[in-house]
Coordinates of C-alpha atoms in Angstrom, one line a residue:
Chain A
M13 CA -23.8 -1.5 57.6
A14 CA -25.5 -3.9 55.2
K15 CA -26.4 -0.9 53.1
D16 CA -22.7 0.1 52.8
R17 CA -21.8 -3.3 51.4
V18 CA -24.5 -3.2 48.8
D19 CA -23.1 0.2 47.7
T20 CA -19.6 -1.1 47.3
G21 CA -20.9 -3.9 45.1
R22 CA -22.4 -1.5 42.6
G23 CA -21.2 -2.1 39.1
R24 CA -19.1 -5.0 40.1
R25 CA -19.4 -7.8 37.7
A26 CA -20.7 -11.2 38.7
E27 CA -17.7 -12.8 37.0
V28 CA -15.2 -10.9 39.1
V29 CA -17.1 -11.4 42.3
K30 CA -17.2 -15.1 41.7
K31 CA -13.4 -15.2 41.1
K32 CA -12.8 -13.3 44.3
A33 CA -15.0 -15.7 46.3
K34 CA -13.0 -18.6 45.1
G35 CA -9.8 -17.3 46.7
G36 CA -8.2 -14.1 45.6
S37 CA -4.9 -13.9 43.8
N38 CA -4.4 -17.7 43.5
S39 CA -6.7 -17.7 40.5
K40 CA -4.3 -15.4 38.7
K41 CA -1.5 -17.8 38.8
P42 CA -2.3 -19.5 35.4
F43 CA -2.6 -16.0 34.0
Y44 CA 0.9 -14.9 35.1
A45 CA 2.3 -18.3 34.1
G46 CA 0.8 -17.7 30.6
I47 CA 2.3 -14.2 30.5
A48 CA 5.7 -15.7 31.5
V49 CA 5.4 -18.3 28.7
I50 CA 4.6 -15.6 26.1
V51 CA 7.6 -13.5 27.3
L52 CA 10.0 -16.4 27.1
A53 CA 8.6 -17.5 23.7
G54 CA 8.8 -14.0 22.4
I55 CA 12.4 -13.4 23.5
G56 CA 13.3 -16.8 22.2
A57 CA 11.8 -16.0 18.8
L58 CA 13.5 -12.6 18.5
A59 CA 16.8 -14.1 19.5
Y60 CA 16.3 -16.8 16.9
V61 CA 15.5 -14.5 14.0
S62 CA 18.3 -12.1 14.9
S63 CA 20.9 -14.9 15.1
R64 CA 19.7 -16.7 12.0
P65 CA 22.4 -16.5 9.3
Q66 CA 21.4 -14.0 6.7
N67 CA 21.6 -14.8 3.0
A68 CA 22.5 -18.5 3.4
A69 CA 24.2 -19.6 0.2
T70 CA 23.3 -22.8 -1.6
T71 CA 25.3 -24.7 -4.1
V72 CA 24.0 -24.7 -7.7
D73 CA 25.1 -25.8 -11.1
P74 CA 27.3 -23.0 -12.4
N75 CA 26.4 -23.8 -16.0
L76 CA 22.6 -23.5 -15.6
A77 CA 22.5 -20.3 -17.6
T78 CA 24.0 -21.8 -20.7
A79 CA 21.4 -24.5 -20.8
T80 CA 18.6 -22.1 -21.8
D81 CA 18.1 -19.4 -24.4
A82 CA 18.2 -16.7 -21.7
R83 CA 21.1 -14.4 -22.5
G84 CA 20.7 -11.6 -20.1
Y85 CA 23.0 -8.6 -20.3
V86 CA 26.7 -9.2 -19.9
L87 CA 29.3 -6.8 -18.5
G88 CA 33.0 -7.5 -18.4
N89 CA 35.3 -10.0 -20.0
P90 CA 33.2 -13.2 -20.8
N91 CA 36.4 -15.2 -20.3
A92 CA 36.9 -14.0 -16.8
P93 CA 37.7 -16.8 -14.3
V94 CA 34.5 -16.3 -12.3
K95 CA 31.0 -16.0 -13.7
V96 CA 28.4 -14.0 -11.8
I97 CA 24.7 -13.9 -12.6
E98 CA 22.3 -11.5 -11.0
F99 CA 18.5 -12.1 -11.0
A100 CA 17.0 -8.7 -10.3
D101 CA 13.7 -6.8 -10.4
F102 CA 14.0 -3.2 -11.3
E103 CA 11.2 -2.2 -8.9
C104 CA 12.6 -4.1 -5.9
P105 CA 14.0 -1.8 -3.3
A106 CA 16.6 -4.3 -2.3
C107 CA 17.9 -4.5 -5.9
A108 CA 18.1 -0.7 -6.0
Q109 CA 20.0 -0.7 -2.7
F110 CA 22.5 -3.3 -4.1
A111 CA 22.8 -1.4 -7.5
T112 CA 23.5 1.9 -5.8
L113 CA 25.6 0.8 -2.8
S114 CA 27.5 -2.3 -3.8
E115 CA 27.6 -2.4 -7.6
P116 CA 29.9 0.6 -8.3
D117 CA 32.7 -1.1 -6.3
I118 CA 32.0 -4.4 -7.9
K119 CA 32.2 -2.8 -11.3
K120 CA 35.5 -1.0 -10.6
R121 CA 37.3 -3.7 -8.6
L122 CA 36.0 -6.9 -10.0
I123 CA 34.4 -6.5 -13.4
D124 CA 36.8 -3.9 -14.9
A125 CA 39.7 -5.7 -13.3
G126 CA 38.8 -8.8 -15.4
I127 CA 38.2 -11.0 -12.3
I128 CA 34.5 -11.6 -13.0
S129 CA 32.0 -11.5 -15.8
Y130 CA 28.6 -10.1 -14.8
T131 CA 25.3 -11.2 -16.3
F132 CA 22.1 -9.4 -15.4
H133 CA 18.9 -11.3 -15.8
D134 CA 15.4 -9.7 -15.5
F135 CA 13.3 -11.3 -12.8
P136 CA 10.2 -9.1 -12.8
L137 CA 8.1 -10.1 -9.7
S138 CA 4.4 -10.0 -10.0
I139 CA 4.1 -8.0 -6.8
H140 CA 5.6 -5.0 -8.6
R141 CA 3.2 -3.2 -10.9
N142 CA 5.7 -1.3 -13.2
T143 CA 8.7 -3.6 -13.1
W144 CA 7.9 -5.4 -16.3
Q145 CA 7.7 -2.0 -18.1
A146 CA 11.1 -1.1 -16.6
S147 CA 12.6 -4.3 -18.0
N148 CA 11.0 -3.4 -21.3
A149 CA 12.5 0.1 -21.2
A150 CA 15.9 -1.3 -20.4
A151 CA 15.7 -4.0 -23.2
C152 CA 14.9 -1.2 -25.7
A153 CA 17.9 0.8 -24.4
D154 CA 20.1 -2.2 -24.9
E155 CA 19.1 -2.2 -28.6
Q156 CA 21.0 1.1 -28.8
G157 CA 23.9 -0.2 -26.6
K158 CA 22.8 1.7 -23.4
F159 CA 21.4 -1.1 -21.2
W160 CA 23.7 -0.4 -18.2
E161 CA 23.1 3.3 -18.4
M162 CA 19.4 2.7 -18.3
H163 CA 19.8 0.1 -15.6
D164 CA 21.6 2.7 -13.4
Q165 CA 18.9 5.3 -14.2
L166 CA 16.1 3.0 -13.3
F167 CA 17.5 2.0 -10.0
N168 CA 18.5 5.5 -9.1
M169 CA 15.1 6.9 -9.9
Q170 CA 13.1 3.9 -8.6
D171 CA 10.9 5.9 -6.3
R172 CA 9.8 8.2 -9.2
W173 CA 8.4 5.5 -11.4
N174 CA 7.5 2.5 -9.1
G175 CA 4.0 1.3 -8.6
Q176 CA 3.4 3.6 -5.7
A177 CA 4.5 6.7 -7.6
T178 CA 2.6 6.2 -10.8
R179 CA 0.4 4.0 -12.9
N180 CA 1.9 5.2 -16.1
P181 CA 5.7 4.9 -15.8
K182 CA 6.4 5.4 -19.5
A183 CA 6.8 9.2 -19.2
Q184 CA 9.5 8.7 -16.6
F185 CA 11.3 6.1 -18.8
E186 CA 11.1 8.4 -21.8
S187 CA 12.9 11.2 -19.9
Y188 CA 15.7 8.8 -19.0
A189 CA 16.0 7.6 -22.6
R190 CA 16.2 11.2 -23.7
A191 CA 18.8 12.0 -21.1
L192 CA 20.9 9.0 -22.3
G193 CA 20.7 10.4 -25.9
L194 CA 18.8 7.5 -27.4
N195 CA 17.1 7.7 -30.7
M196 CA 13.6 8.3 -29.3
D197 CA 11.6 7.1 -32.3
Q198 CA 13.4 3.8 -32.3
W199 CA 13.2 3.5 -28.5
E200 CA 9.5 4.3 -28.4
T201 CA 8.6 1.9 -31.2
C202 CA 10.5 -0.8 -29.4
Y203 CA 8.9 0.0 -26.1
D204 CA 5.4 0.1 -27.4
A205 CA 5.8 -3.1 -29.4
R206 CA 7.3 -4.9 -26.4
K207 CA 9.9 -6.1 -28.8
Y208 CA 12.0 -8.0 -26.3
E209 CA 9.2 -9.6 -24.4
A210 CA 10.6 -13.1 -25.2
R211 CA 14.0 -12.1 -24.0
I212 CA 12.7 -10.9 -20.6
K213 CA 10.5 -14.0 -20.3
A214 CA 13.5 -16.2 -21.0
S215 CA 15.4 -14.6 -18.1
E216 CA 12.4 -14.9 -15.9
A217 CA 12.1 -18.6 -16.7
L218 CA 15.7 -19.1 -16.0
A219 CA 15.4 -17.4 -12.6
L220 CA 12.4 -19.6 -11.7
K221 CA 14.2 -22.7 -13.0
S222 CA 17.3 -21.9 -10.9
G223 CA 15.2 -21.7 -7.8
A224 CA 15.8 -18.1 -7.0
G225 CA 13.0 -17.2 -4.5
Q226 CA 13.7 -13.5 -4.1
T227 CA 15.5 -10.6 -5.7
P228 CA 18.3 -9.9 -6.0
T229 CA 19.7 -13.4 -6.1
F230 CA 23.3 -14.0 -7.2
V231 CA 25.0 -17.0 -8.7
I232 CA 28.7 -16.5 -8.0
G233 CA 30.6 -19.5 -9.3
T234 CA 28.8 -22.5 -7.8
K235 CA 27.1 -20.6 -5.0
M236 CA 23.6 -19.1 -5.1
V237 CA 23.3 -16.1 -2.7
P238 CA 20.0 -14.5 -2.0
G239 CA 19.5 -10.9 -1.0
S240 CA 21.2 -7.5 -1.3
I241 CA 24.8 -8.0 -0.1
S242 CA 27.7 -5.7 0.6
F243 CA 30.8 -5.5 -1.6
D244 CA 32.8 -7.3 1.0
K245 CA 30.5 -10.2 1.2
F246 CA 30.3 -10.3 -2.6
K247 CA 34.1 -10.2 -2.8
A248 CA 34.4 -13.1 -0.3
Y249 CA 32.1 -15.3 -2.5
V250 CA 34.2 -14.3 -5.6
D251 CA 37.4 -15.2 -3.8
S252 CA 36.2 -18.7 -2.9
A253 CA 34.9 -19.2 -6.4
L254 CA 38.3 -18.1 -7.7
A255 CA 40.0 -20.6 -5.5
L256 CA 37.9 -23.4 -7.0
A257 CA 38.0 -22.2 -10.6
P258 CA 41.3 -23.6 -11.8
R259 CA 40.7 -27.0 -10.3
D260 CA 37.3 -27.2 -12.0
S261 CA 38.6 -26.4 -15.4
A262 CA 41.5 -28.7 -15.1
A263 CA 39.2 -31.6 -14.2
K264 CA 37.0 -30.9 -17.2
G265 CA 40.0 -30.3 -19.5
A266 CA 38.2 -27.4 -21.1
A267 CA 38.7 -23.7 -21.2
P268 CA 36.5 -22.1 -18.5
G269 CA 35.5 -19.3 -20.8
D270 CA 34.1 -21.5 -23.5
T271 CA 30.5 -21.8 -22.4
A272 CA 30.3 -18.2 -21.2
A273 CA 31.6 -16.9 -24.5
K274 CA 28.8 -18.7 -26.3
A275 CA 26.2 -17.1 -23.9
A276 CA 27.7 -13.7 -24.3
A277 CA 28.0 -13.6 -28.0
P278 CA 24.3 -12.7 -28.8
A279 CA 24.3 -10.0 -26.2
K280 CA 27.3 -8.4 -27.7
G281 CA 25.8 -8.5 -31.1
S282 CA 22.5 -6.8 -30.2
Chain B
M267 CA -9.4 -16.4 32.8
T268 CA -11.0 -13.0 32.6
K269 CA -11.4 -11.0 29.4
R270 CA -8.8 -8.5 30.6
M271 CA -6.3 -11.4 31.1
M272 CA -6.9 -12.5 27.5
L273 CA -6.4 -8.9 26.4
A274 CA -3.1 -8.7 28.3
M275 CA -1.8 -11.9 26.6
L276 CA -2.8 -10.8 23.1
A277 CA -1.2 -7.4 23.7
L278 CA 2.0 -9.1 24.8
V279 CA 2.1 -11.2 21.6
G280 CA 1.5 -7.9 19.7
V281 CA 4.4 -6.3 21.6
F282 CA 6.8 -8.9 20.4
L283 CA 5.4 -8.9 16.9
S284 CA 5.8 -5.1 16.6
I285 CA 9.3 -5.2 18.2
Y286 CA 10.2 -7.6 15.4
L287 CA 8.7 -5.4 12.7
T288 CA 10.3 -2.3 14.1
L289 CA 13.8 -3.9 14.3
Y290 CA 13.2 -5.2 10.8
K291 CA 12.3 -1.7 9.5
L292 CA 15.3 -0.2 11.3
G293 CA 17.5 -2.8 9.7
Y294 CA 18.7 -4.7 12.8
I295 CA 17.0 -8.0 11.9
G296 CA 17.0 -9.8 8.5
S297 CA 18.3 -8.5 5.3
L298 CA 16.5 -6.4 2.7
Q299 CA 15.2 -8.5 -0.2
C300 CA 12.2 -8.7 -2.4
A301 CA 10.3 -11.9 -2.2
V302 CA 6.8 -12.8 -3.3
G303 CA 4.3 -12.0 -0.5
S304 CA 7.0 -10.8 1.8
C305 CA 7.1 -7.8 4.0
E306 CA 9.8 -6.0 2.1
T307 CA 7.5 -4.2 -0.3
V308 CA 5.2 -3.2 2.5
N309 CA 7.8 -2.2 5.0
T310 CA 9.9 -0.2 2.5
S311 CA 6.9 1.6 1.0
R312 CA 6.3 5.2 1.7
W313 CA 3.4 4.3 4.0
A314 CA 5.7 2.4 6.3
T315 CA 6.3 5.6 8.2
F316 CA 3.7 7.7 9.9
L317 CA 4.4 11.1 11.4
G318 CA 8.1 10.5 11.2
L319 CA 8.1 7.1 13.0
P320 CA 7.9 3.6 11.5
V321 CA 4.3 2.3 11.5
A322 CA 5.7 -0.7 13.4
A323 CA 6.9 1.6 16.2
W324 CA 3.4 3.1 16.5
G325 CA 2.1 -0.5 16.7
L326 CA 4.6 -1.2 19.5
G327 CA 3.4 1.9 21.4
F328 CA -0.2 0.7 20.9
Y329 CA 0.5 -2.8 22.2
V330 CA 2.5 -1.6 25.2
S331 CA -0.3 0.8 26.2
A332 CA -2.9 -1.9 25.8
L333 CA -0.7 -4.3 27.8
A334 CA -0.3 -1.8 30.6
L335 CA -4.0 -1.0 30.7
S336 CA -5.1 -4.6 30.8
L337 CA -2.5 -5.6 33.4
L338 CA -3.7 -2.7 35.5
G339 CA -7.3 -3.8 34.9
V340 CA -6.4 -7.3 36.2
Q341 CA -5.2 -5.9 39.5
E342 CA -7.7 -6.2 42.4
Q343 CA -8.1 -2.5 42.9
Y344 CA -9.0 -2.0 39.3
E345 CA -10.9 -5.2 38.4
D346 CA -14.2 -3.6 38.9
R347 CA -13.4 -0.2 37.3
R348 CA -15.4 0.5 34.3
W349 CA -13.1 3.2 32.9
V350 CA -10.4 0.5 32.2
S351 CA -12.8 -1.2 29.9
V352 CA -13.8 2.1 28.3
A353 CA -10.2 3.0 27.7
L354 CA -9.3 -0.4 26.3
T355 CA -12.3 -0.3 24.0
G356 CA -11.3 3.2 22.8
L357 CA -7.7 2.3 22.3
T358 CA -8.4 -1.0 20.4
G359 CA -11.1 0.8 18.4
W360 CA -8.4 3.2 17.1
G361 CA -6.2 0.2 16.5
V362 CA -8.8 -1.4 14.4
L363 CA -9.3 1.8 12.3
F364 CA -5.5 2.2 11.9
S365 CA -4.7 -1.4 10.9
G366 CA -7.8 -1.4 8.7
W367 CA -6.4 1.5 6.8
L368 CA -3.0 -0.1 6.6
T369 CA -4.6 -3.4 5.3
Y370 CA -6.5 -1.4 2.7
L371 CA -3.2 0.2 1.6
E372 CA -1.6 -3.2 1.4
L373 CA -4.4 -4.7 -0.7
F374 CA -5.2 -1.8 -3.0
V375 CA -2.3 0.6 -3.1
I376 CA 0.9 -1.2 -2.4
N377 CA -0.4 -4.4 -3.9
A378 CA 1.6 -6.6 -1.5
I379 CA 0.6 -8.4 1.7
C380 CA 2.9 -8.6 4.7
M381 CA 1.9 -11.6 6.7
W382 CA 3.1 -10.2 10.0
C383 CA 1.1 -7.0 9.4
V384 CA -2.0 -9.1 8.7
I385 CA -1.5 -11.1 11.9
S386 CA -1.2 -7.9 13.8
A387 CA -4.4 -6.6 12.3
V388 CA -6.2 -9.8 13.3
I389 CA -4.9 -9.6 16.8
V390 CA -6.1 -6.0 17.1
A391 CA -9.5 -7.0 15.8
I392 CA -9.8 -9.8 18.3
M393 CA -8.7 -7.4 21.1
F394 CA -11.4 -4.9 20.1
A395 CA -14.0 -7.6 20.2
I396 CA -12.9 -8.8 23.6
S397 CA -12.8 -5.2 24.9
L398 CA -16.4 -4.7 23.7
A399 CA -17.5 -7.9 25.4
D400 CA -15.7 -6.7 28.6
L401 CA -17.5 -3.4 28.4
R402 CA -20.8 -5.1 27.9
D403 CA -20.3 -7.2 31.1
F404 CA -20.5 -3.9 33.0
R405 CA -23.8 -3.1 31.5
A406 CA -25.0 -6.6 32.3
A407 CA -23.7 -6.1 35.9
D408 CA -25.5 -2.8 36.1
A409 CA -28.7 -4.4 35.0
S410 CA -28.5 -7.2 37.5
Q411 CA -26.9 -5.1 40.2
H412 CA -28.7 -6.7 43.1
P413 CA -27.7 -10.3 42.7
A414 CA -24.1 -9.2 42.3
A415 CA -24.3 -7.1 45.4
I416 CA -25.8 -9.9 47.5
S417 CA -22.8 -12.2 46.9
E418 CA -20.5 -9.3 47.7
P419 CA -20.2 -9.6 51.5
M420 CA -19.1 -13.3 51.2
A421 CA -16.5 -12.2 48.7
D422 CA -15.0 -9.6 51.0
G423 CA -15.1 -11.8 54.0

């Protein structure tokens, strides 16, 4: 009999045996209480992050862009009632998502319709290895009047030239430049010389100064909106900016297009 | 608090962490944006899927298995079973290898660090260490079998 008991004890750990001696399942109460606390905290945290408003907009000074020498790339009528700025990184997947899903509608229904002017500012993030080169390639395409075409190419083909795909994106950029019918000698000289480095840096500085913490970030009228957003959301911000626009210009007693025209002029000339 | 209880609690934390990352990857939580040091670059990179499933979903499977195993190991019938510890050590060992590889990718290939992924890697590493310690307790118990056996009759009575 005694021998049997010794056998059942084989391999049993002292720790466990001690626990059992103290009184069975009672000692597990704190454990299950802890499990319950973690479950509640986990569910609470998940509920919180899923209910948190996405892309909360903040109010900013709409004229911040005119205060610096960052000119960006302007699309649409510079005298349009609502000015929109985009801070974007060519290698950012969210920016590519926005450029391919929302931007075509925005171009057709808001920019071409003369409702907004649209200024693209480079915001190359340091986490992306090839994004600066992409900004460089686009700036050199702009020299030949093909910035937006290159912009579309870069976002469409992002997974071919991004930092995960290659360490030397120039060959890819070259093929896009060729497809766009650019003067290749001129483009390549510009690209190798980093001719528009100062222009890209100025846009980056403006992005940092404006407090944009991620890409893409939009300034629509007086609202700063972070993150890739749908056309409908974008349009809603434009509509509220539109509702405010006439009152603003009346209070200032100045034509709303004045400052934007100044900012756009150099971009047009280049 | 036994080591298996600690493992169960850590695994449970991991379950919620990987649910978050999976929902994020599938687009149900948060919005896609690129921010410095954020998870977007990592979770949208081509290494974020493994054998057709999001890496975060594999993590969820891992944590659920570890939770189930350690909860089982806490039950009275299984408290003294060595195979539970062996299985937990094996499972978390794979977890350490897998998250070690992912962390390597983050640091040297993707060049971006996702804080939640790093927290997960740390949890897995701690779980592996605890599993090893748990397994070693059996060895210690085997070595000092007789003292343990002597206290046994009192425990059962």
